[in-house]
Amino acid sequence: MELQILFTKEQPKYVSIYEQIKGKIIQQQLLADEKLPSKRKLAEQLHVSTQTVQIAYEQLISEGYIYSV
C-alpha cells in the first residue's frame, strides 16, 4: 500500500504523517489490521528520514491508532 502524504510549511513533517494516517484511520480508509508500510519503505517513498516516520508511528501507537508486532 502506498500512502500519499502532503507536507505543509506550517507543521513538521512527522505531524503531517501522523495527522494524515490518523485521518485515514478515522475515515476508515485504512481498516483495522491493515498493514502499514515499514518505516524504511515509507521514508523512502516520502523522501524523509526513517526517524521522521518513527516519530509519527510512535505517536499513533501511543494513542492506540496502530499497533506494532
Coordinates of N, CA, C and O in Angstrom, one line a residue:
M1 N 0.8 -1.2 0.0 CA 0.0 0.0 0.0 C 0.9 1.2 0.0 O 1.9 1.3 0.7
E2 N 0.5 2.2 -0.8 CA 1.3 3.5 -0.8 C 0.4 4.5 -0.2 O -0.8 4.6 -0.5
L3 N 1.0 5.3 0.6 CA 0.3 6.4 1.3 C 0.8 7.7 0.6 O 2.0 7.9 0.3
Q4 N -0.2 8.6 0.3 CA 0.1 9.9 -0.2 C 0.0 10.9 0.9 O -1.0 11.1 1.5
I5 N 1.2 11.5 1.3 CA 1.2 12.4 2.4 C 1.6 13.8 1.8 O 2.6 13.9 1.1
L6 N 0.8 14.8 2.1 CA 1.1 16.1 1.7 C 1.7 16.9 2.8 O 1.2 16.9 4.0
F7 N 2.8 17.5 2.6 CA 3.5 18.3 3.6 C 3.2 19.8 3.4 O 3.1 20.3 2.3
T8 N 3.1 20.5 4.6 CA 2.9 21.9 4.6 C 4.1 22.6 5.3 O 4.7 21.9 6.1
K9 N 4.3 23.8 5.1 CA 5.3 24.5 5.7 C 5.0 24.9 7.2 O 5.9 25.1 8.0
E10 N 3.7 24.8 7.5 CA 3.3 25.3 8.8 C 3.6 24.2 9.9 O 3.6 24.6 11.1
Q11 N 3.7 23.0 9.6 CA 3.9 21.9 10.6 C 5.1 21.0 10.2 O 5.4 20.9 9.0
P12 N 5.7 20.4 11.2 CA 6.8 19.5 10.9 C 6.3 18.3 10.1 O 5.1 17.9 10.2
K13 N 7.2 17.6 9.4 CA 6.8 16.5 8.5 C 6.2 15.4 9.3 O 5.2 14.7 8.9
Y14 N 6.7 15.1 10.5 CA 6.2 14.0 11.3 C 4.7 14.2 11.7 O 3.9 13.3 11.8
V15 N 4.4 15.5 11.9 CA 3.0 15.8 12.3 C 2.1 15.6 11.1 O 1.0 15.1 11.2
S16 N 2.5 16.0 9.9 CA 1.8 15.7 8.7 C 1.5 14.3 8.5 O 0.4 13.8 8.2
I17 N 2.5 13.4 8.7 CA 2.4 12.0 8.5 C 1.4 11.5 9.5 O 0.5 10.7 9.2
Y18 N 1.6 11.8 10.8 CA 0.7 11.4 11.9 C -0.7 11.8 11.6 O -1.6 10.9 11.7
E19 N -1.0 13.0 11.3 CA -2.4 13.5 11.1 C -3.0 12.9 10.0 O -4.2 12.6 10.0
Q20 N -2.3 12.7 8.9 CA -2.9 12.1 7.7 C -3.2 10.6 7.8 O -4.3 10.2 7.4
I21 N -2.3 9.9 8.5 CA -2.6 8.5 8.7 C -3.8 8.4 9.7 O -4.7 7.6 9.5
K22 N -3.8 9.2 10.8 CA -4.8 9.2 11.8 C -6.2 9.5 11.1 O -7.2 8.8 11.3
G23 N -6.2 10.5 10.2 CA -7.4 10.8 9.5 C -7.9 9.7 8.6 O -9.1 9.4 8.5
K24 N -7.0 9.0 7.9 CA -7.4 7.8 7.1 C -8.0 6.7 8.0 O -8.9 6.0 7.5
I25 N -7.5 6.5 9.2 CA -8.0 5.5 10.1 C -9.4 5.9 10.5 O -10.3 5.1 10.5
I26 N -9.6 7.2 10.9 CA -10.9 7.6 11.4 C -11.9 7.6 10.3 O -13.0 7.2 10.6
Q27 N -11.5 7.9 9.1 CA -12.4 7.9 7.9 C -12.6 6.5 7.4 O -13.3 6.3 6.4
Q28 N -11.9 5.5 8.0 CA -12.0 4.1 7.6 C -11.4 3.8 6.2 O -11.8 2.9 5.5
Q29 N -10.5 4.7 5.8 CA -9.8 4.5 4.5 C -8.7 3.5 4.8 O -8.2 2.8 3.8
L30 N -8.2 3.4 6.0 CA -7.3 2.4 6.5 C -8.1 1.5 7.5 O -8.6 2.0 8.4
L31 N -8.2 0.2 7.2 CA -9.0 -0.6 8.0 C -8.2 -1.3 9.1 O -7.0 -1.3 9.1
A32 N -9.0 -1.8 10.1 CA -8.3 -2.5 11.2 C -7.5 -3.6 10.7 O -7.9 -4.3 9.8
D33 N -6.3 -3.8 11.3 CA -5.3 -4.8 10.9 C -4.7 -4.7 9.5 O -4.1 -5.6 9.1
E34 N -5.0 -3.6 8.9 CA -4.3 -3.3 7.6 C -2.9 -2.9 7.8 O -2.6 -2.1 8.7
K35 N -2.0 -3.6 7.1 CA -0.6 -3.4 7.3 C -0.1 -2.0 6.7 O -0.4 -1.8 5.6
L36 N 0.6 -1.3 7.5 CA 1.2 0.0 7.0 C 2.6 -0.3 6.5 O 3.2 -1.3 6.8
P37 N 3.1 0.6 5.6 CA 4.4 0.3 5.1 C 5.4 0.4 6.2 O 5.2 1.0 7.3
S38 N 6.6 -0.3 6.0 CA 7.6 -0.3 7.0 C 8.1 1.2 7.1 O 7.9 2.0 6.2
K39 N 8.8 1.5 8.2 CA 9.3 2.8 8.4 C 10.3 3.2 7.3 O 10.3 4.3 6.8
R40 N 11.1 2.2 7.0 CA 12.1 2.5 5.9 C 11.5 2.7 4.6 O 11.8 3.6 3.8
K41 N 10.5 1.9 4.2 CA 9.8 2.0 2.9 C 9.1 3.3 2.8 O 9.1 4.0 1.8
L42 N 8.3 3.7 3.9 CA 7.6 4.9 3.9 C 8.5 6.1 3.8 O 8.3 7.1 3.1
A43 N 9.7 6.0 4.5 CA 10.6 7.1 4.5 C 11.2 7.3 3.1 O 11.3 8.4 2.6
E44 N 11.5 6.2 2.4 CA 12.0 6.3 1.0 C 10.9 6.9 0.1 O 11.2 7.7 -0.7
Q45 N 9.7 6.4 0.3 CA 8.6 6.9 -0.6 C 8.4 8.4 -0.4 O 8.1 9.1 -1.4
L46 N 8.5 8.9 0.8 CA 8.2 10.3 1.1 C 9.4 11.2 1.1 O 9.3 12.4 1.3
H47 N 10.6 10.6 0.9 CA 11.9 11.3 0.9 C 12.1 12.1 2.2 O 12.4 13.3 2.3
V48 N 11.9 11.3 3.3 CA 12.2 11.8 4.7 C 13.0 10.8 5.4 O 13.2 9.7 4.9
S49 N 13.5 11.2 6.6 CA 14.3 10.2 7.3 C 13.4 9.2 8.0 O 12.3 9.4 8.2
T50 N 14.0 8.0 8.3 CA 13.3 7.0 9.0 C 12.9 7.5 10.4 O 11.9 7.1 10.9
Q51 N 13.7 8.3 11.0 CA 13.4 8.9 12.3 C 12.1 9.7 12.2 O 11.3 9.7 13.2
T52 N 11.9 10.4 11.2 CA 10.6 11.2 11.0 C 9.4 10.3 11.0 O 8.4 10.5 11.7
V53 N 9.5 9.2 10.3 CA 8.4 8.2 10.2 C 8.2 7.6 11.6 O 7.1 7.3 12.0
Q54 N 9.4 7.2 12.2 CA 9.3 6.6 13.5 C 8.6 7.4 14.5 O 7.7 6.9 15.3
I55 N 8.8 8.7 14.5 CA 8.2 9.6 15.5 C 6.6 9.6 15.2 O 5.8 9.5 16.2
A56 N 6.3 9.7 14.0 CA 4.8 9.7 13.6 C 4.2 8.3 14.0 O 3.1 8.3 14.7
Y57 N 4.8 7.2 13.7 CA 4.3 5.9 14.1 C 4.2 5.8 15.6 O 3.2 5.2 16.1
E58 N 5.2 6.2 16.3 CA 5.2 6.1 17.8 C 4.0 6.9 18.4 O 3.4 6.4 19.4
Q59 N 3.7 8.1 17.8 CA 2.6 8.9 18.3 C 1.3 8.1 18.0 O 0.4 8.1 18.9
L60 N 1.2 7.5 16.9 CA 0.0 6.7 16.5 C -0.2 5.5 17.5 O -1.3 5.2 17.9
I61 N 0.9 4.9 17.8 CA 0.9 3.7 18.7 C 0.5 4.2 20.1 O -0.4 3.6 20.7
S62 N 1.1 5.3 20.6 CA 0.8 5.7 21.9 C -0.7 6.1 22.1 O -1.2 6.1 23.2
E63 N -1.3 6.6 21.0 CA -2.7 7.0 21.1 C -3.7 5.8 20.7 O -4.9 6.0 20.7
G64 N -3.1 4.7 20.4 CA -3.9 3.5 20.1 C -4.5 3.4 18.7 O -5.4 2.6 18.5
Y65 N -4.0 4.2 17.8 CA -4.5 4.1 16.4 C -3.9 2.9 15.6 O -4.5 2.4 14.7
I66 N -2.6 2.6 15.9 CA -2.0 1.5 15.3 C -1.3 0.7 16.4 O -1.1 1.1 17.5
Y67 N -0.8 -0.5 16.0 CA 0.0 -1.3 16.9 C 1.1 -1.9 16.2 O 1.1 -2.1 14.9
S68 N 2.2 -2.3 16.9 CA 3.3 -2.9 16.3 C 3.4 -4.4 16.7 O 3.2 -4.7 17.9
V69 N 3.8 -5.2 15.8 CA 4.0 -6.6 16.1 C 5.5 -7.0 16.1 O 6.2 -6.6 15.3

